[in-house]
Coordinates of C-alpha atoms in Angstrom, one line a residue:
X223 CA 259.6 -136.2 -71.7
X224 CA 256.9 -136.0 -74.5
X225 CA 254.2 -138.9 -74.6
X226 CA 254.2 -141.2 -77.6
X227 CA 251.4 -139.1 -79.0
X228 CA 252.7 -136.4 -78.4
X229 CA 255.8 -136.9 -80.7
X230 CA 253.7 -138.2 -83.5
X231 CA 252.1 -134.8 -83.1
X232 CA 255.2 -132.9 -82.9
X233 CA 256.5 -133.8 -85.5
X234 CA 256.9 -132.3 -88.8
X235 CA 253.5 -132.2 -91.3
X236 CA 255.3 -133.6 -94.2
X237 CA 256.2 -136.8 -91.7
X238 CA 253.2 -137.3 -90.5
X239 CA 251.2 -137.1 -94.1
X240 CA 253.4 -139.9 -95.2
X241 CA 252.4 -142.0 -92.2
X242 CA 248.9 -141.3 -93.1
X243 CA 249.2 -142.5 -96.3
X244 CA 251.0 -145.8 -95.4
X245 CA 247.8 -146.8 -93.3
X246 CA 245.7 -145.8 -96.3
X247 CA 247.5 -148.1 -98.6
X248 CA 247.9 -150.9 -95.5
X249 CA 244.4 -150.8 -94.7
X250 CA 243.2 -150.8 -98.3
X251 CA 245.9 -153.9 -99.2
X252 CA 243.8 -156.1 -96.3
X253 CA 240.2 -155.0 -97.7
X254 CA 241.3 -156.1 -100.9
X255 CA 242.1 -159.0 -100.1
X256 CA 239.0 -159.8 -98.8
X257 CA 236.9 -158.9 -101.7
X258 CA 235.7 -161.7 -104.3
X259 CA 235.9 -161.1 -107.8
X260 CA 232.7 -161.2 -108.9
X261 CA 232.8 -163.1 -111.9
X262 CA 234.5 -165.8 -110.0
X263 CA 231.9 -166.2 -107.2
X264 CA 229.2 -166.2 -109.9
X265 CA 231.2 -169.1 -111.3
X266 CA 232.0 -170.8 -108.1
X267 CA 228.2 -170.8 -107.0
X268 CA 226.8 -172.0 -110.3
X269 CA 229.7 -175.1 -110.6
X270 CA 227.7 -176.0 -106.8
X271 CA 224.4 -175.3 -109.0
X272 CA 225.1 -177.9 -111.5
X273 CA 226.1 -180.4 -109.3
X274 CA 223.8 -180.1 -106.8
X275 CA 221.2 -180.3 -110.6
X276 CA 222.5 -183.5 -111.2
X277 CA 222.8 -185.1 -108.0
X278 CA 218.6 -184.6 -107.8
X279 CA 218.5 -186.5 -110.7
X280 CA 220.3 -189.4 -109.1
X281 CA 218.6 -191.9 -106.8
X282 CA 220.0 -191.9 -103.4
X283 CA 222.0 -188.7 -103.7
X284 CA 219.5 -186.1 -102.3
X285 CA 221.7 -185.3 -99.7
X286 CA 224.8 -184.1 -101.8
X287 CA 221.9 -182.3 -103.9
X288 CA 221.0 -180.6 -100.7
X289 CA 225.3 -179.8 -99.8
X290 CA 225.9 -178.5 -103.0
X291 CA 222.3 -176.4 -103.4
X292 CA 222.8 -174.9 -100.2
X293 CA 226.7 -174.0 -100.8
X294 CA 225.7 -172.1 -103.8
X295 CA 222.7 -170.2 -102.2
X296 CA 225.7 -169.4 -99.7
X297 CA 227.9 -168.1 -102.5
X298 CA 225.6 -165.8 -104.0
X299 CA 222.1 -165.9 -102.4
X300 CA 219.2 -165.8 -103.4
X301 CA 219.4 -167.0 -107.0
X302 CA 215.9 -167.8 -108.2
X303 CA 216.9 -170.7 -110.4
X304 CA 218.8 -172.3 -106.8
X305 CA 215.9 -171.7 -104.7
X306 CA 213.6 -173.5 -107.1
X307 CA 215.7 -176.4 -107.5
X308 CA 216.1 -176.3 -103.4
X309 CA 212.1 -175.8 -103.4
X310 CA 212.1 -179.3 -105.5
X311 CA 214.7 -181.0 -103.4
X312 CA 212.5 -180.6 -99.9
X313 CA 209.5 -181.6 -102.4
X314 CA 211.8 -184.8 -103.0
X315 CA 212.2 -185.1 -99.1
X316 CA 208.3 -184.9 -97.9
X317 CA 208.6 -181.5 -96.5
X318 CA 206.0 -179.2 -98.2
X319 CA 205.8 -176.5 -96.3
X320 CA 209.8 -175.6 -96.3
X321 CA 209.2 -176.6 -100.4
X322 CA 206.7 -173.6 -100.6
X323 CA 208.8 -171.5 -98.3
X324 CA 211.8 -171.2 -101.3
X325 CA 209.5 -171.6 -104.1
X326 CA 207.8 -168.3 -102.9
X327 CA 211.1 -166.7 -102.3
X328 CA 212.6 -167.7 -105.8
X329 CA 209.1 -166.0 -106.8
X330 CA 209.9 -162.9 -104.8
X331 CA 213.5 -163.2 -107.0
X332 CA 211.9 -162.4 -110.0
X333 CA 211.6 -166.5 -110.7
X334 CA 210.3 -167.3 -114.4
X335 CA 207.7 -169.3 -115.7
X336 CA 209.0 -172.8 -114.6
X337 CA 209.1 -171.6 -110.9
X338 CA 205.3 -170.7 -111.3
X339 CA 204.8 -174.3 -112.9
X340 CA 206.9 -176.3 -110.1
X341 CA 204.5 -174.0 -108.1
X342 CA 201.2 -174.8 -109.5
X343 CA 202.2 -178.5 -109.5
X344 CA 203.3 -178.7 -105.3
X345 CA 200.0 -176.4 -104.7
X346 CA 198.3 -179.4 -106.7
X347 CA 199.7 -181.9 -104.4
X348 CA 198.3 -179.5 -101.6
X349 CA 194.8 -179.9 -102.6
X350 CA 194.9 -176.1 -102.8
X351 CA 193.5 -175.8 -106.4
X352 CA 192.6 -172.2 -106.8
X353 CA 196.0 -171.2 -106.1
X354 CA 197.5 -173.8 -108.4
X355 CA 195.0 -172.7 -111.2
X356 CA 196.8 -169.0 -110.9
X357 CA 200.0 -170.6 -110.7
X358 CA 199.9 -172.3 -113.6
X359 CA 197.9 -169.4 -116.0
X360 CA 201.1 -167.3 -114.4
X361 CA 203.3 -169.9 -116.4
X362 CA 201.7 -169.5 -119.4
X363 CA 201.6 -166.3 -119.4
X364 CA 205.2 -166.2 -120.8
X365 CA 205.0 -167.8 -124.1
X366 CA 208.6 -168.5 -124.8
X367 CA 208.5 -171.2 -121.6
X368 CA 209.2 -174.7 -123.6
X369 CA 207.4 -177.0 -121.1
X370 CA 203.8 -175.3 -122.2
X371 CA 202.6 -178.9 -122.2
X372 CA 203.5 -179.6 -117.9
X373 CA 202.1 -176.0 -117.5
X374 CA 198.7 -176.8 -119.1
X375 CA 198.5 -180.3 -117.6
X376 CA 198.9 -178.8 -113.9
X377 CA 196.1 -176.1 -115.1
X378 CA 194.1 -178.8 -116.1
X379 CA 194.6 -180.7 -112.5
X380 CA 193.9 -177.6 -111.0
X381 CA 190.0 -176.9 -112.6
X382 CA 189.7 -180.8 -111.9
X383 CA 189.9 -180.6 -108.7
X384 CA 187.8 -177.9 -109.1
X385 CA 185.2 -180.2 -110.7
X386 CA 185.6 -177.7 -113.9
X387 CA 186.2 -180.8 -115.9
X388 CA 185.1 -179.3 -119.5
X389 CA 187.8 -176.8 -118.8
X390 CA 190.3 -178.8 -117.5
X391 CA 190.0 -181.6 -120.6
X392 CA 190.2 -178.2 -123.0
X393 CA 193.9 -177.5 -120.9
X394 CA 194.4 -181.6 -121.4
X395 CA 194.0 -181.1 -125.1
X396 CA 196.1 -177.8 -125.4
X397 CA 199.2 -179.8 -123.2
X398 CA 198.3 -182.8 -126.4
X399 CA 198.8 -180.6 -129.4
X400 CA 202.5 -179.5 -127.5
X401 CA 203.4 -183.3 -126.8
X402 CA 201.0 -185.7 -128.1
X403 CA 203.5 -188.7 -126.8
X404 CA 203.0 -187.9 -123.0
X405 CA 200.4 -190.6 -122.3
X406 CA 200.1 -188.7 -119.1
X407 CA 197.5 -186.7 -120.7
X408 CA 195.8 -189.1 -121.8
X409 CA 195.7 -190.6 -118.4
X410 CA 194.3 -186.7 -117.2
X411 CA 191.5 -186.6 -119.6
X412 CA 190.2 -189.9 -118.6
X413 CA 190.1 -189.3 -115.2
X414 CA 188.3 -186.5 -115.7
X415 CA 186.2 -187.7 -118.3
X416 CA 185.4 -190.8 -115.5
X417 CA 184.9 -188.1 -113.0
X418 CA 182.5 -186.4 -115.4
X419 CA 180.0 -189.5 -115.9
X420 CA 181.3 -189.8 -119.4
X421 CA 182.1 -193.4 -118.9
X422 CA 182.3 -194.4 -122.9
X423 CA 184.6 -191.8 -123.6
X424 CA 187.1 -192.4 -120.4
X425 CA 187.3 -196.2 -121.2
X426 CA 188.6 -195.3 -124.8
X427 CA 191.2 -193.5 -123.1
X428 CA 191.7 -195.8 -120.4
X429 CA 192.2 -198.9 -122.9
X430 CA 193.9 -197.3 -125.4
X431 CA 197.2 -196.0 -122.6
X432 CA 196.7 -199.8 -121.4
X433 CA 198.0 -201.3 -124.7
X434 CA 200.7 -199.8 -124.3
X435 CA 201.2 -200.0 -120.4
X436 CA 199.9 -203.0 -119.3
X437 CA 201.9 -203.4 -116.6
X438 CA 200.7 -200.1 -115.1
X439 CA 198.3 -200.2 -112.5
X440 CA 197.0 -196.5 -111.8
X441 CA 196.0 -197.0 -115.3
X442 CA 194.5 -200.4 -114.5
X443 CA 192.7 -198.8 -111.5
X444 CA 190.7 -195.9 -113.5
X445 CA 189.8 -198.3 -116.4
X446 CA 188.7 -201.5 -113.4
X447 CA 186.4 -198.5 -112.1
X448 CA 184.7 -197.9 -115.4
X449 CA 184.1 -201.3 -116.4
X450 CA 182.4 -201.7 -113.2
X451 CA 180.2 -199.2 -113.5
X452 CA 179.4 -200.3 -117.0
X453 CA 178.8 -203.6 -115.3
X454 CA 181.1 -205.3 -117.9
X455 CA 182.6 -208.2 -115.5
X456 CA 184.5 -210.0 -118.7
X457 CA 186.2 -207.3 -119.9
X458 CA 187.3 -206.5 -115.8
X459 CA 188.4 -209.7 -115.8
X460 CA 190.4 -209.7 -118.8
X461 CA 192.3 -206.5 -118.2
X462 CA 193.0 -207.8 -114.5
X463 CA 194.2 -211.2 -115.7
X464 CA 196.9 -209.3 -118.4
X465 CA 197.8 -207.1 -115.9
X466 CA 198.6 -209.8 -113.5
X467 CA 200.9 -211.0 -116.5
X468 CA 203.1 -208.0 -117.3
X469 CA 203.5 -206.6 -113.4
X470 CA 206.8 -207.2 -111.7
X471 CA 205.4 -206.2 -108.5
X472 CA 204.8 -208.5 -105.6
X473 CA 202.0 -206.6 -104.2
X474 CA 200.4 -205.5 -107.6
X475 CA 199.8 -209.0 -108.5
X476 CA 198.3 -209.9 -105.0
X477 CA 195.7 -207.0 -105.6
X478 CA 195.0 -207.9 -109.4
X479 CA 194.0 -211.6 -107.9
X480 CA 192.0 -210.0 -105.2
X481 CA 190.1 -208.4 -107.9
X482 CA 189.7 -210.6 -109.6
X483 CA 187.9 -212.8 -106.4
X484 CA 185.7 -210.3 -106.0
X485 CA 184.6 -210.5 -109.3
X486 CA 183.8 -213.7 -109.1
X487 CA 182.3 -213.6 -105.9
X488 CA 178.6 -213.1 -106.2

């Protein structure tokens, strides 16, 4: 008696081509079934994108930022405009060195300008100036980025921290003529201006963002350090005592009144 085999062999060619062709057509059938449509996995892993966008704007929802971030880097890796946002959400949760990790990486992905911004700022926040200096000229290098304004205020951190202050106020003043109602800038230049020794023209700055924010205490902080140096003790005590006034905070208006002893102590 023939094998199995053998009989498969044996038998006639037209029989056995069919047979051939029926596991073509079965084998194809399950591959296809397997494969994605394109267009609907780029869909799929940018409806996780957008949620996982709006969660990070949320308080509290950093975890379902991080779920849905993650799912659509799963989907389709390696989308540069994911890893950024995934770079942002470790900067959210402390972690800086995982933060860099996907920054770089969404760099290495052919990233734009706002990845080299983000970039320049967490390098910032690392003390690592230099680096955030060519971050940040990297930015502007593209001129159709809209945020020109962010990318010149992290260049102008950068040469501060530097002690380049006459460059870095030139960046402050370029990130004013694009948004002249970010008081942040404002807030830049008189630190560095303070930084510089030029104590007349940082309290101009200082007082004139305090008018408006009285109830803000870094600003409170750089102007109290000016008016000390200037040896002004009235004017100290004046901006301390408003302060006190228009903060909500608990322990803001403990420190204002601690101040404000000092002051008075000789």
């Amino acid at each position: 008696m023939n094998s199995p085999i053998n009989t498969t062999m044996n038998a006639p060619i037209h029989a056995r081509i069919a047979l051939i062709c029926l596991v073509i057509i079965a084998l194809s059938a399950c591959a296809s079934s397997r494969v994605i449509d394109p267009a609907k996995q780029a869909s799929l892993a940018n409806i996780h994108y957008r949620l996982g966008i709006d969660a990070l704007g949320k308080q509290g929802m950093l975890p379902k930022a991080f779920h849905e971030l993650i799912k659509s880097n799963e989907i389709l890796p390696d989308q540069p405009e994911v890893l950024d946002a995934l770079a942002y959400a470790w900067l959210l949760r402390g972690d800086m060195k995982k933060s860099e990790t996907f920054y770089l990486r969404a760099i290495r992905n052919h990233a734009g300008a706002a990845t080299y911004n983000n970039y320049a700022n967490l390098l910032n926040r690392l003390h690592r100036h230099k680096e955030a200096e060519k971050a940040a000229r990297q930015a502007l290098d593209d001129p159709r980025y809209p945020n020109q304004d962010l990318a010149f205020i992290n260049l102008g951190d950068a040469l501060a921290g530097q002690k380049k202050f006459k460059p870095a106020i030139a960046a402050y003043q370029e990130a004013m003529a694009f948004n002249p109602n970010n008081s942040i800038i404002n807030l830049r230049m008189a630190d560095a201006y303070a930084s510089q020794g030029k104590l007349r023209e940082a309290r101009a700055l200082y007082e004139m963002i305090f008018h408006k924010q009285q109830g803000n205490r870094v600003i409170v902080e750089g102007l109290l350090a000016v008016l000390k140096q200037q040896q002004d003790t009235i004017a100290a005590k004046t901006i301390l005592n408003q302060f006190r006034q228009h903060t909500k905070a608990v322990l803001d208006k403990a420190w204002a009144e601690n101040e404000l002893e000092r002051i008075d102590t000789p």
